[in-house]
Tab-separated table of C-alpha atoms in Angstrom:
chain	number	residue	atom	x	y	z
K	767	MET	CA	41.359	7.196	-43.477
K	768	ASP	CA	44.481	8.570	-41.788
K	769	PHE	CA	45.728	9.332	-38.441
K	770	ALA	CA	43.878	12.888	-38.340
K	771	HIS	CA	40.510	11.370	-39.215
K	772	VAL	CA	40.475	8.809	-37.080
K	773	VAL	CA	42.053	10.255	-33.753
K	774	LEU	CA	42.703	13.919	-33.812
K	775	TYR	CA	39.066	15.164	-35.482
K	776	PRO	CA	36.654	13.416	-32.827
K	777	THR	CA	38.941	14.199	-29.827
K	778	ALA	CA	39.215	17.432	-30.827
K	779	LEU	CA	35.582	17.613	-31.632
K	780	MET	CA	34.484	16.083	-28.070
K	781	GLY	CA	36.994	18.257	-26.310
K	782	THR	CA	35.816	21.408	-27.907
K	783	LEU	CA	32.054	20.378	-27.447
K	784	GLY	CA	32.563	19.436	-23.779
K	785	LEU	CA	34.785	22.771	-23.033
K	786	VAL	CA	31.930	24.862	-24.789
K	787	PHE	CA	29.274	23.544	-22.344
K	788	GLY	CA	31.670	23.479	-19.391
K	789	VAL	CA	31.920	27.253	-19.974
K	790	LEU	CA	28.735	27.842	-20.781
K	791	LEU	CA	27.360	26.027	-17.538
K	792	ALA	CA	30.000	27.750	-15.620
K	793	VAL	CA	29.105	31.491	-16.571
K	794	ALA	CA	24.973	29.937	-16.041
K	795	SER	CA	25.951	28.838	-12.466
K	796	ILE	CA	27.035	32.629	-11.736
K	797	ALA	CA	24.278	34.334	-13.642
K	798	PHE	CA	21.546	31.997	-11.991
K	799	PHE	CA	23.517	31.994	-8.398
K	800	VAL	CA	20.948	31.600	-5.653
K	801	LYS	CA	21.930	32.652	-2.563
K	802	PRO	CA	21.326	30.111	0.290
K	803	ASP	CA	19.183	31.251	3.494
K	804	ASP	CA	21.964	31.219	6.106
K	805	ARG	CA	19.548	30.232	8.782
K	806	VAL	CA	19.624	26.572	7.486
K	807	GLU	CA	23.598	26.930	7.603
K	808	LEU	CA	23.318	28.158	11.413
K	809	ILE	CA	20.566	25.360	12.160
K	810	ARG	CA	22.554	22.766	10.310
K	811	GLU	CA	25.500	23.639	12.675
K	812	ALA	CA	23.407	23.545	15.762
K	813	LEU	CA	22.269	20.193	15.088
K	814	PRO	CA	24.200	16.878	16.237
K	815	GLY	CA	24.886	15.946	12.915
K	816	ALA	CA	24.327	12.277	13.464
K	817	ASN	CA	22.050	11.721	10.449
K	818	CYS	CA	19.851	9.272	12.846
K	819	ALA	CA	16.609	10.495	10.691
K	820	GLY	CA	14.493	10.076	14.199
K	821	CYS	CA	13.266	13.471	13.440
K	822	GLY	CA	11.648	12.184	10.270
K	823	TYR	CA	13.632	13.658	7.695
K	824	PRO	CA	16.342	11.636	5.843
K	825	GLY	CA	19.166	13.548	7.709
K	826	CYS	CA	20.098	16.499	9.656
K	827	ASP	CA	20.519	18.604	6.595
K	828	ASN	CA	17.309	18.089	5.294
K	829	TYR	CA	15.727	18.605	8.873
K	830	ALA	CA	17.690	22.059	9.028
K	831	GLU	CA	16.054	22.867	5.222
K	832	ALA	CA	12.493	21.760	6.470
K	833	VAL	CA	12.605	24.024	9.626
K	834	VAL	CA	13.547	27.487	7.772
K	835	VAL	CA	11.590	26.194	3.945
K	836	ASP	CA	8.637	24.440	5.330
K	837	GLY	CA	8.204	25.475	8.847
K	838	ALA	CA	8.653	22.143	10.790
K	839	ARG	CA	8.544	21.999	14.266
K	840	THR	CA	11.676	23.220	16.319
K	841	THR	CA	11.509	20.205	18.542
K	842	LEU	CA	11.822	17.345	16.536
K	843	CYS	CA	15.649	16.278	17.301
K	844	MET	CA	15.005	14.002	19.985
K	845	VAL	CA	18.947	13.608	20.075
K	846	GLY	CA	19.755	17.299	20.963
K	847	GLY	CA	17.175	17.588	22.932
K	848	SER	CA	15.716	20.845	24.723
K	849	SER	CA	19.026	22.696	24.500
K	850	VAL	CA	19.195	22.149	20.492
K	851	ALA	CA	15.699	23.076	20.235
K	852	ALA	CA	16.068	26.143	22.000
K	853	VAL	CA	18.925	27.067	19.676
K	854	ILE	CA	16.646	26.462	16.641
K	855	ALA	CA	13.850	28.403	18.380
K	856	GLY	CA	16.273	31.377	18.654
K	857	ILE	CA	17.334	31.195	15.144
K	858	MET	CA	13.879	31.048	13.697
K	859	GLY	CA	12.786	33.863	16.513
K	860	VAL	CA	9.961	31.722	17.822
K	861	LYS	CA	9.110	30.541	21.469
K	862	ALA	CA	11.447	27.758	22.618
K	863	GLU	CA	9.578	24.549	23.751
K	864	ALA	CA	11.145	21.753	25.856
K	865	VAL	CA	11.679	18.136	24.219
K	866	GLU	CA	10.896	15.322	26.520
K	867	SER	CA	13.992	13.173	26.560
K	868	MET	CA	12.971	9.740	25.600
K	869	ARG	CA	14.798	6.228	25.470
K	870	SER	CA	14.283	3.008	23.883
K	871	PHE	CA	12.815	0.315	25.817
K	872	LEU	CA	12.250	-3.357	24.792
K	873	LYS	CA	8.994	-4.817	25.829
K	874	CYS	CA	10.008	-8.436	26.226
K	875	ALA	CA	11.790	-10.835	28.269
K	876	GLY	CA	11.190	-13.691	26.193
K	877	THR	CA	15.242	-15.290	25.812
K	878	PRO	CA	15.455	-18.445	24.280
K	879	GLU	CA	15.209	-20.155	27.681
K	880	CYS	CA	11.845	-18.764	28.655
K	881	SER	CA	10.374	-18.516	24.956
K	882	PRO	CA	11.269	-21.482	22.905
K	883	ARG	CA	11.957	-20.958	19.122
K	884	ASN	CA	9.749	-22.580	17.117
K	885	ALA	CA	11.709	-23.166	13.965
K	886	ILE	CA	15.121	-23.110	12.533
K	887	TYR	CA	15.528	-19.896	10.682
K	888	SER	CA	18.247	-19.608	8.211
K	889	GLY	CA	17.282	-16.932	5.995
K	890	ILE	CA	18.871	-13.291	5.984
K	891	GLN	CA	19.682	-12.649	9.364
K	892	ASP	CA	17.775	-9.584	9.790
K	893	CYS	CA	14.501	-9.751	11.848
K	894	ARG	CA	12.587	-7.607	9.127
K	895	SER	CA	13.047	-10.340	6.860
K	896	ALA	CA	12.507	-12.945	9.494
K	897	ALA	CA	9.099	-11.323	10.240
K	898	VAL	CA	7.434	-11.907	6.825
K	899	LEU	CA	7.565	-15.727	7.486
K	900	PRO	CA	3.889	-17.230	8.101
K	901	GLY	CA	3.236	-16.905	11.726
K	902	GLY	CA	5.296	-13.276	11.792
K	903	SER	CA	8.088	-14.750	13.546
K	904	PRO	CA	10.387	-18.103	13.575
K	905	ASN	CA	9.555	-17.765	17.586
K	906	SER	CA	6.642	-19.517	19.446
K	907	CYS	CA	5.354	-16.131	20.578
K	908	PRO	CA	4.526	-13.837	17.497
K	909	TYR	CA	4.696	-10.721	19.736
K	910	GLY	CA	8.164	-11.236	21.152
K	911	CYS	CA	11.434	-9.999	19.900
K	912	ILE	CA	12.721	-11.937	16.937
K	913	GLY	CA	16.356	-11.726	18.483
K	914	LEU	CA	18.410	-11.187	15.424
K	915	GLY	CA	19.591	-7.842	16.067
K	916	THR	CA	18.496	-5.576	13.432
K	917	CYS	CA	18.144	-2.849	15.991
K	918	VAL	CA	21.587	-3.128	17.017
K	919	GLU	CA	22.646	-2.641	13.150
K	920	VAL	CA	20.467	0.142	12.672
K	921	CYS	CA	21.432	2.295	15.862
K	922	VAL	CA	23.948	5.199	14.576
K	923	PHE	CA	24.791	5.432	18.140
K	924	GLY	CA	25.866	2.080	19.319
K	925	ALA	CA	23.448	2.217	22.323
K	926	LEU	CA	22.270	-1.513	21.885
K	927	SER	CA	24.106	-4.937	22.106
K	928	MET	CA	22.728	-8.434	22.118
K	929	LYS	CA	22.756	-10.326	25.449
K	930	ASP	CA	21.036	-13.547	25.838
K	931	GLY	CA	19.458	-13.335	22.484
K	932	LEU	CA	17.766	-9.851	23.130
K	933	PRO	CA	18.820	-6.422	22.538
K	934	SER	CA	19.877	-4.398	25.876
K	935	VAL	CA	19.777	-0.760	25.752
K	936	ASP	CA	23.085	1.218	27.040
K	937	LEU	CA	21.054	4.572	28.621
K	938	SER	CA	24.320	6.636	28.794
K	939	LYS	CA	24.384	6.296	24.833
K	940	CYS	CA	20.537	6.039	23.782
K	941	THR	CA	19.543	9.245	22.357
K	942	GLY	CA	15.869	8.320	21.867
K	943	CYS	CA	16.148	9.121	18.234
K	944	GLY	CA	13.672	6.037	17.356
K	945	THR	CA	15.546	4.678	14.845
K	946	CYS	CA	15.367	1.370	16.302
K	947	VAL	CA	11.721	1.557	17.132
K	948	ALA	CA	11.042	2.438	13.305
K	949	ASN	CA	12.845	-0.812	12.168
K	950	CYS	CA	11.651	-3.179	14.497
K	951	PRO	CA	8.796	-5.042	12.719
K	952	LYS	CA	7.164	-6.326	15.776
K	953	SER	CA	7.257	-3.042	17.377
K	954	VAL	CA	8.579	-4.661	20.456
K	955	LEU	CA	10.988	-2.103	21.167
K	956	LYS	CA	8.947	1.396	22.019
K	957	LEU	CA	10.071	4.688	23.032
K	958	VAL	CA	9.332	6.027	26.807
K	959	PRO	CA	10.211	8.845	28.816
K	960	ARG	CA	13.262	9.303	30.677
K	961	ARG	CA	12.920	9.081	34.461
K	962	GLU	CA	15.651	10.351	36.998
K	963	ARG	CA	14.210	7.585	39.379
K	964	GLU	CA	13.851	3.978	39.073
K	965	VAL	CA	10.284	2.831	37.559
K	966	MET	CA	8.342	-0.599	36.914
K	967	GLN	CA	7.664	-1.510	33.282
K	968	VAL	CA	5.733	-4.687	32.101
K	969	VAL	CA	8.350	-6.211	29.888
K	970	CYS	CA	6.066	-8.006	27.782
K	971	ASN	CA	4.344	-7.348	24.372
K	972	SER	CA	1.483	-10.224	23.953
K	973	HIS	CA	-2.159	-9.507	23.667
K	974	TRP	CA	-2.919	-12.998	24.105
K	975	ARG	CA	-5.214	-14.697	26.807
K	976	GLY	CA	-3.093	-16.293	29.710
K	977	PRO	CA	-3.295	-19.723	28.755
K	978	ASP	CA	-2.049	-19.270	25.211
K	979	VAL	CA	0.716	-17.182	26.818
K	980	LYS	CA	1.891	-19.630	29.280
K	981	LYS	CA	2.345	-22.317	26.300
K	982	VAL	CA	4.769	-19.837	24.348
K	983	CYS	CA	6.456	-18.175	27.114
K	984	SER	CA	7.217	-18.804	30.971
K	985	THR	CA	7.602	-15.006	31.516
K	986	GLY	CA	5.117	-13.362	29.243
K	987	CYS	CA	1.799	-11.117	30.846
K	988	ILE	CA	-1.054	-13.552	31.279
K	989	GLY	CA	-3.077	-10.578	32.018
K	990	CYS	CA	-4.529	-11.667	35.356
K	991	GLY	CA	-4.717	-8.479	36.524
K	992	ILE	CA	-3.030	-9.108	40.260
K	993	CYS	CA	-0.730	-6.016	39.440
K	994	VAL	CA	-4.182	-3.920	38.869
K	995	LYS	CA	-5.393	-4.546	42.352
K	996	THR	CA	-2.023	-4.499	44.052
K	997	CYS	CA	-0.665	-1.152	42.918
K	998	PRO	CA	-1.257	1.124	45.727
K	999	GLU	CA	-1.156	4.333	43.122
K	1000	GLN	CA	-3.660	2.712	40.573
K	1001	ALA	CA	-0.955	3.315	38.087
K	1002	ILE	CA	-1.698	-0.138	36.218
K	1003	VAL	CA	-4.280	-0.897	33.767
K	1004	LEU	CA	-5.108	-4.142	31.760
K	1005	GLU	CA	-5.405	-3.161	28.169
K	1006	ASN	CA	-6.401	-6.019	25.672
K	1007	ASN	CA	-5.029	-8.724	27.801
K	1008	LEU	CA	-1.637	-6.872	28.940
K	1009	ALA	CA	-0.858	-4.945	31.969
K	1010	VAL	CA	0.448	-1.225	31.288
K	1011	ILE	CA	1.919	0.965	33.609
K	1012	ASN	CA	1.686	4.914	33.816
K	1013	ILE	CA	4.942	5.721	34.692
K	1014	ASP	CA	4.049	9.196	35.980
K	1015	LYS	CA	2.122	7.737	38.407
K	1016	CYS	CA	4.536	4.836	39.467
K	1017	THR	CA	6.331	5.351	42.424
K	1018	GLY	CA	8.699	2.639	42.094
K	1019	CYS	CA	7.501	0.771	45.228
K	1020	GLY	CA	7.888	-2.389	43.767
K	1021	ALA	CA	4.556	-4.162	44.967
K	1022	CYS	CA	3.826	-5.433	41.742
K	1023	VAL	CA	6.929	-7.088	40.949
K	1024	ALA	CA	6.606	-9.074	44.073
K	1025	LYS	CA	3.123	-10.220	43.255
K	1026	CYS	CA	3.191	-10.896	39.449
K	1027	PRO	CA	3.220	-14.743	38.993
K	1028	SER	CA	5.203	-14.727	35.666
K	1029	LYS	CA	7.764	-12.377	36.791
K	1030	CYS	CA	7.137	-10.142	33.826
K	1031	ILE	CA	7.259	-6.815	35.536
K	1032	HIS	CA	10.893	-5.431	35.766
K	1033	PRO	CA	12.337	-2.608	37.956
K	1034	VAL	CA	13.916	-0.285	35.244
K	1035	ALA	CA	16.573	1.877	36.326
K	1036	GLY	CA	16.212	5.699	35.835
K	1037	SER	CA	19.279	7.931	34.184
Q	183	MET	CA	0.106	21.257	-44.638
Q	184	ASP	CA	2.589	18.661	-44.079
Q	185	LEU	CA	4.304	20.349	-40.819
Q	186	LEU	CA	0.544	20.408	-39.093
Q	187	LEU	CA	0.174	16.510	-40.189
Q	188	LEU	CA	3.551	15.942	-38.801
Q	189	PHE	CA	2.636	17.882	-35.514
Q	190	ILE	CA	-0.614	15.921	-34.754
Q	191	SER	CA	0.629	12.546	-35.959
Q	192	SER	CA	3.609	13.052	-33.535
Q	193	ILE	CA	1.161	14.092	-30.627
Q	194	PHE	CA	-1.340	11.476	-31.184
Q	195	VAL	CA	-0.463	8.680	-33.869
Q	196	GLN	CA	3.389	8.298	-32.920
Q	197	ASN	CA	2.926	9.425	-29.274
Q	198	ILE	CA	6.167	9.087	-27.626
Q	199	LEU	CA	4.927	7.517	-24.349
Q	200	LEU	CA	2.155	5.365	-25.527
Q	201	ALA	CA	2.990	4.253	-28.992
Q	202	ARG	CA	6.962	4.407	-29.522
Q	203	PHE	CA	7.173	3.599	-25.491
Q	204	LEU	CA	10.300	5.864	-25.054
Q	205	GLY	CA	10.622	7.856	-21.546
Q	206	CYS	CA	8.535	5.331	-19.277
Q	207	CYS	CA	10.323	5.989	-16.501
Q	208	PRO	CA	8.728	9.261	-15.420
Q	209	PHE	CA	5.573	8.235	-16.958
Q	210	LEU	CA	5.165	5.783	-13.773
Q	211	GLY	CA	7.584	7.744	-11.467
Q	212	VAL	CA	6.051	11.258	-11.697
Q	213	SER	CA	2.522	10.232	-12.747
Q	214	THR	CA	1.253	10.129	-8.963
Q	215	LYS	CA	0.003	13.665	-8.524
Q	216	LEU	CA	-1.727	15.821	-11.419
Q	217	GLU	CA	0.585	18.968	-10.414
Q	218	THR	CA	3.674	17.397	-10.344
Q	219	ALA	CA	2.825	15.649	-13.462
Q	220	ARG	CA	2.255	18.699	-15.178
Q	221	GLY	CA	5.366	20.214	-13.907
Q	222	MET	CA	7.300	17.313	-15.626
Q	223	GLY	CA	5.549	17.537	-18.957
Q	224	ILE	CA	6.230	21.133	-19.272
Q	225	ALA	CA	9.989	20.798	-18.109
Q	226	VAL	CA	10.256	17.890	-20.889
Q	227	ILE	CA	8.547	19.913	-23.594
Q	228	PHE	CA	11.373	22.655	-22.800
Q	229	VAL	CA	14.252	20.542	-22.595
Q	230	ILE	CA	12.929	18.131	-25.935
Q	231	VAL	CA	12.372	21.574	-27.745
Q	232	LEU	CA	15.786	22.838	-27.034
Q	233	SER	CA	17.618	19.651	-27.248
Q	234	SER	CA	16.176	18.654	-30.381
Q	235	THR	CA	17.246	22.271	-31.946
Q	236	MET	CA	20.562	21.823	-30.354
Q	237	THR	CA	21.295	18.351	-31.476
Q	238	TRP	CA	20.240	18.964	-35.163
Q	239	LEU	CA	22.558	21.917	-35.255
Q	240	VAL	CA	25.551	19.826	-33.894
Q	241	TYR	CA	24.651	17.193	-36.189
Q	242	HIS	CA	24.081	19.128	-39.345
Q	243	CYS	CA	26.565	21.960	-38.762
Q	244	VAL	CA	29.436	20.129	-36.721
Q	245	LEU	CA	29.378	16.276	-37.473
Q	246	VAL	CA	28.498	16.137	-41.208
Q	247	PRO	CA	31.086	18.598	-42.228
Q	248	LEU	CA	33.701	16.815	-40.521
Q	249	HIS	CA	32.260	13.236	-41.459
Q	250	LEU	CA	32.069	12.463	-37.611
Q	251	GLU	CA	28.393	10.963	-38.057
Q	252	TYR	CA	29.180	8.056	-35.983
Q	253	LEU	CA	29.799	10.289	-33.026
Q	254	TYR	CA	26.455	11.313	-32.811
Q	255	THR	CA	25.112	9.194	-29.762
Q	256	LEU	CA	28.044	10.832	-27.566
Q	257	SER	CA	27.722	14.395	-28.675
Q	258	PHE	CA	24.127	14.004	-28.184
Q	259	ILE	CA	24.413	12.803	-24.848
Q	260	LEU	CA	26.734	15.665	-24.206
Q	261	VAL	CA	24.311	18.220	-25.563
Q	262	ILE	CA	21.374	17.116	-23.681
Q	263	ALA	CA	23.252	16.537	-20.355
Q	264	ALA	CA	24.618	20.347	-20.444
Q	265	LEU	CA	21.140	21.705	-21.308
Q	266	VAL	CA	19.432	19.702	-18.406
Q	267	GLN	CA	22.032	21.270	-16.250
Q	268	PHE	CA	21.102	24.503	-17.722
Q	269	VAL	CA	17.372	24.226	-17.292
Q	270	GLU	CA	18.286	22.893	-13.746
Q	271	LEU	CA	20.263	26.211	-12.956
Q	272	ALA	CA	17.853	28.585	-14.722
Q	273	LEU	CA	14.594	26.648	-12.968
Q	274	LYS	CA	16.379	27.329	-9.643
Q	275	LYS	CA	16.435	30.935	-9.878
Q	276	LEU	CA	13.138	31.650	-11.756
Q	277	ASN	CA	10.528	28.973	-10.639
Q	278	PRO	CA	11.685	27.680	-7.253
Q	279	ALA	CA	8.518	26.222	-6.708
Q	280	LEU	CA	8.481	24.355	-9.809
Q	281	TYR	CA	12.209	23.225	-9.180
Q	282	LYS	CA	11.127	21.778	-5.797
Q	283	SER	CA	8.197	20.104	-7.132
Q	284	LEU	CA	9.963	18.424	-9.741
Q	285	GLY	CA	12.927	17.452	-7.239
Q	286	ILE	CA	14.927	14.415	-8.295
Q	287	PHE	CA	13.064	14.082	-11.829
Q	288	LEU	CA	14.598	17.097	-13.333
Q	289	PRO	CA	18.172	15.818	-13.248
Q	290	LEU	CA	16.663	12.389	-14.459
Q	291	ILE	CA	15.428	14.019	-17.540
Q	292	THR	CA	19.080	13.789	-18.772
Q	293	THR	CA	19.088	10.099	-18.940
Q	294	ASN	CA	15.568	10.236	-20.143
Q	295	CYS	CA	15.404	8.118	-23.286
Q	296	ALA	CA	12.645	10.370	-24.686
Q	297	VAL	CA	14.707	13.196	-25.182
Q	298	LEU	CA	17.760	11.381	-26.636
Q	299	GLY	CA	15.265	9.273	-28.838
Q	300	LEU	CA	13.808	12.049	-30.486
Q	301	ALA	CA	17.052	13.662	-31.212
Q	302	VAL	CA	17.768	10.131	-32.981
Q	303	ILE	CA	14.652	10.022	-34.820
Q	304	ASN	CA	14.948	13.419	-35.929
Q	305	MET	CA	18.379	12.295	-37.695
Q	306	ASN	CA	17.002	8.922	-38.856
Q	307	GLU	CA	14.037	10.712	-40.626
Q	308	ASN	CA	16.394	13.134	-42.057
Q	309	TYR	CA	13.909	15.898	-41.171
Q	310	THR	CA	14.617	19.644	-41.689
Q	311	LEU	CA	15.307	21.996	-38.440
Q	312	LEU	CA	11.705	23.226	-38.873
Q	313	GLN	CA	10.593	19.729	-39.345
Q	314	SER	CA	12.769	18.864	-36.321
Q	315	ILE	CA	11.272	21.224	-33.861
Q	316	VAL	CA	7.739	20.594	-35.011
Q	317	ASN	CA	8.174	16.872	-34.204
Q	318	ALA	CA	9.898	17.741	-30.983
Q	319	LEU	CA	6.853	19.897	-29.854
Q	320	GLY	CA	4.434	17.820	-31.051
Q	321	SER	CA	6.094	14.664	-29.245
Q	322	SER	CA	6.802	16.540	-25.936
Q	323	ILE	CA	2.983	17.719	-26.085
Q	324	GLY	CA	1.959	14.301	-26.504
Q	325	PHE	CA	4.254	13.229	-23.442
Q	326	LEU	CA	2.565	15.903	-21.608
Q	327	LEU	CA	-0.961	14.658	-22.653
Q	328	ALA	CA	-0.185	10.909	-21.547
Q	329	ILE	CA	1.420	12.167	-18.283
Q	330	THR	CA	-1.259	14.323	-17.598
Q	331	LEU	CA	-4.287	11.792	-18.416
Q	332	MET	CA	-2.204	8.797	-16.501
Q	333	ALA	CA	-1.677	11.362	-13.413
Q	334	GLY	CA	-5.496	12.329	-13.632
Q	335	ILE	CA	-6.649	8.221	-13.751
Q	336	ARG	CA	-3.981	7.659	-10.792
Q	337	GLU	CA	-5.298	10.404	-8.343
Q	338	ARG	CA	-9.089	8.802	-8.960
Q	339	LEU	CA	-7.617	5.175	-8.447
Q	340	GLU	CA	-5.800	6.211	-5.413
Q	341	GLN	CA	-8.989	7.228	-3.900
Q	342	ASN	CA	-10.789	3.914	-4.645
Q	343	ASP	CA	-10.811	1.215	-1.690
Q	344	ALA	CA	-12.479	-1.494	-3.785
Q	345	ILE	CA	-9.265	-2.005	-5.493
Q	346	PRO	CA	-7.755	-5.285	-4.315
Q	347	LYS	CA	-4.578	-4.817	-2.086
Q	348	CYS	CA	-2.505	-6.593	-4.524
Q	349	LEU	CA	-3.389	-4.285	-7.400
Q	350	ARG	CA	-2.810	-0.944	-5.791
Q	351	GLY	CA	-0.154	1.484	-6.681
Q	352	LEU	CA	2.396	0.542	-9.245
Q	353	PRO	CA	0.665	-2.894	-10.597
Q	354	LEU	CA	-2.410	-0.971	-11.591
Q	355	ALA	CA	-0.482	1.549	-13.272
Q	356	LEU	CA	0.830	-0.523	-15.237
Q	357	VAL	CA	-2.220	-2.075	-16.270
Q	358	THR	CA	-3.641	1.419	-16.972
Q	359	ALA	CA	-0.470	2.230	-19.163
Q	360	GLY	CA	-1.433	-0.905	-21.214
Q	361	LEU	CA	-4.723	0.123	-21.489
Q	362	MET	CA	-3.930	3.661	-22.364
Q	363	SER	CA	-1.690	2.370	-25.217
Q	364	ILE	CA	-4.136	0.422	-26.556
Q	365	ALA	CA	-6.734	3.281	-26.869
Q	366	PHE	CA	-4.217	5.550	-28.334
Q	367	MET	CA	-3.612	2.460	-30.933
Q	368	GLY	CA	-6.940	3.817	-32.354
Q	369	PHE	CA	-5.257	6.755	-33.904
Q	370	ASN	CA	-3.145	4.281	-36.247
Q	371	GLY	CA	-4.393	4.760	-39.789
Q	372	MET	CA	-5.919	8.092	-38.840
Q	373	ILE	CA	-3.206	9.859	-40.575
Q	374	ARG	CA	-1.333	8.043	-43.730
């Protein structure tokens, strides 16, 4: 075997093959060129580009394509809100609809002082992994916030931070995309409509009966119903041992906050 | 007559999925919907027949005269990758609906061992060009047959609520694949 046979021929052969196929593909890409719909590009430019996946598509590119190709709704972008929805509707030539501005809200006040931890969890520091433990949580209350900060990690806007073992929402940064809600294994974060004024919210997620709640948390909703009777606007109802406030009816008078025996109704500042 | 035997044997007796166990990735990945499975099967027929022809030509007209047979793996992969790219470009233009339904799986045919495996089988068996094409066509029709059968079964399994939760989806698909393979073993000895 001489040099030509060992090195030259194989190299030349593979090089030639590569070149031939390269030219072939280049020609094909011109011959089969598909002109992309420029509305996709326009919508993509109108979108915020955060790729938060709040709309239900993997990213802004996919949502833009879905609007044009599959006829997805124009109001799915929470981050852009009504203004972006109006631009998209303009591009697609449909009637603009308003997007209700949402924010993330933690339905739990169970800091380690109020709600004791049941077990020392030393696994992967991620709520989603802690939630698969028997009992559903390393904490004594299986409904409450686990507090390992998965929501803080997944938030692409940096709107969440851990404070006293619980995530706190920075309203100026929260866009209501819902990524934290989707990644919370306990569903203790939820999206609530944004309001200008201060409203009252029940900061508890537990559907247990009163005595059971008292055993695991000093600030959980015990389902006593005092707030329901106190509210002058009849804005509060008990649903499955948990008080629920209709924030459209709530005037923010604070009567329920004063009467609540476990102090689980908090005034929530408006934006 | 020999060609007919080869054709039938490559569909049933030597079924590429259920007897040779090549290309099992799309067999489990794309077999949840009958329509997509059919699309995948047709794409595989197209790619396998074309690539077998091309690899035969490359092997017998280029590699053998130059005594570079040992480069077959490398050059086969190059040929197949270029072909799949070409098919992808062509499909995007000519049949956007099929292109969309195949999604990620069309580029995956590039690394599908059924495609490379068949090229290598044709080479090892010393088939002529005609025999290679017949074998490729038969094997890929066998692929289409197996994946469509699988998709049909899985669509029905999906509707069944009585299946225990731990078996739903992929576990049962694997069991089904095993049972289908046993059924296809019954064809063994049909053709000597």
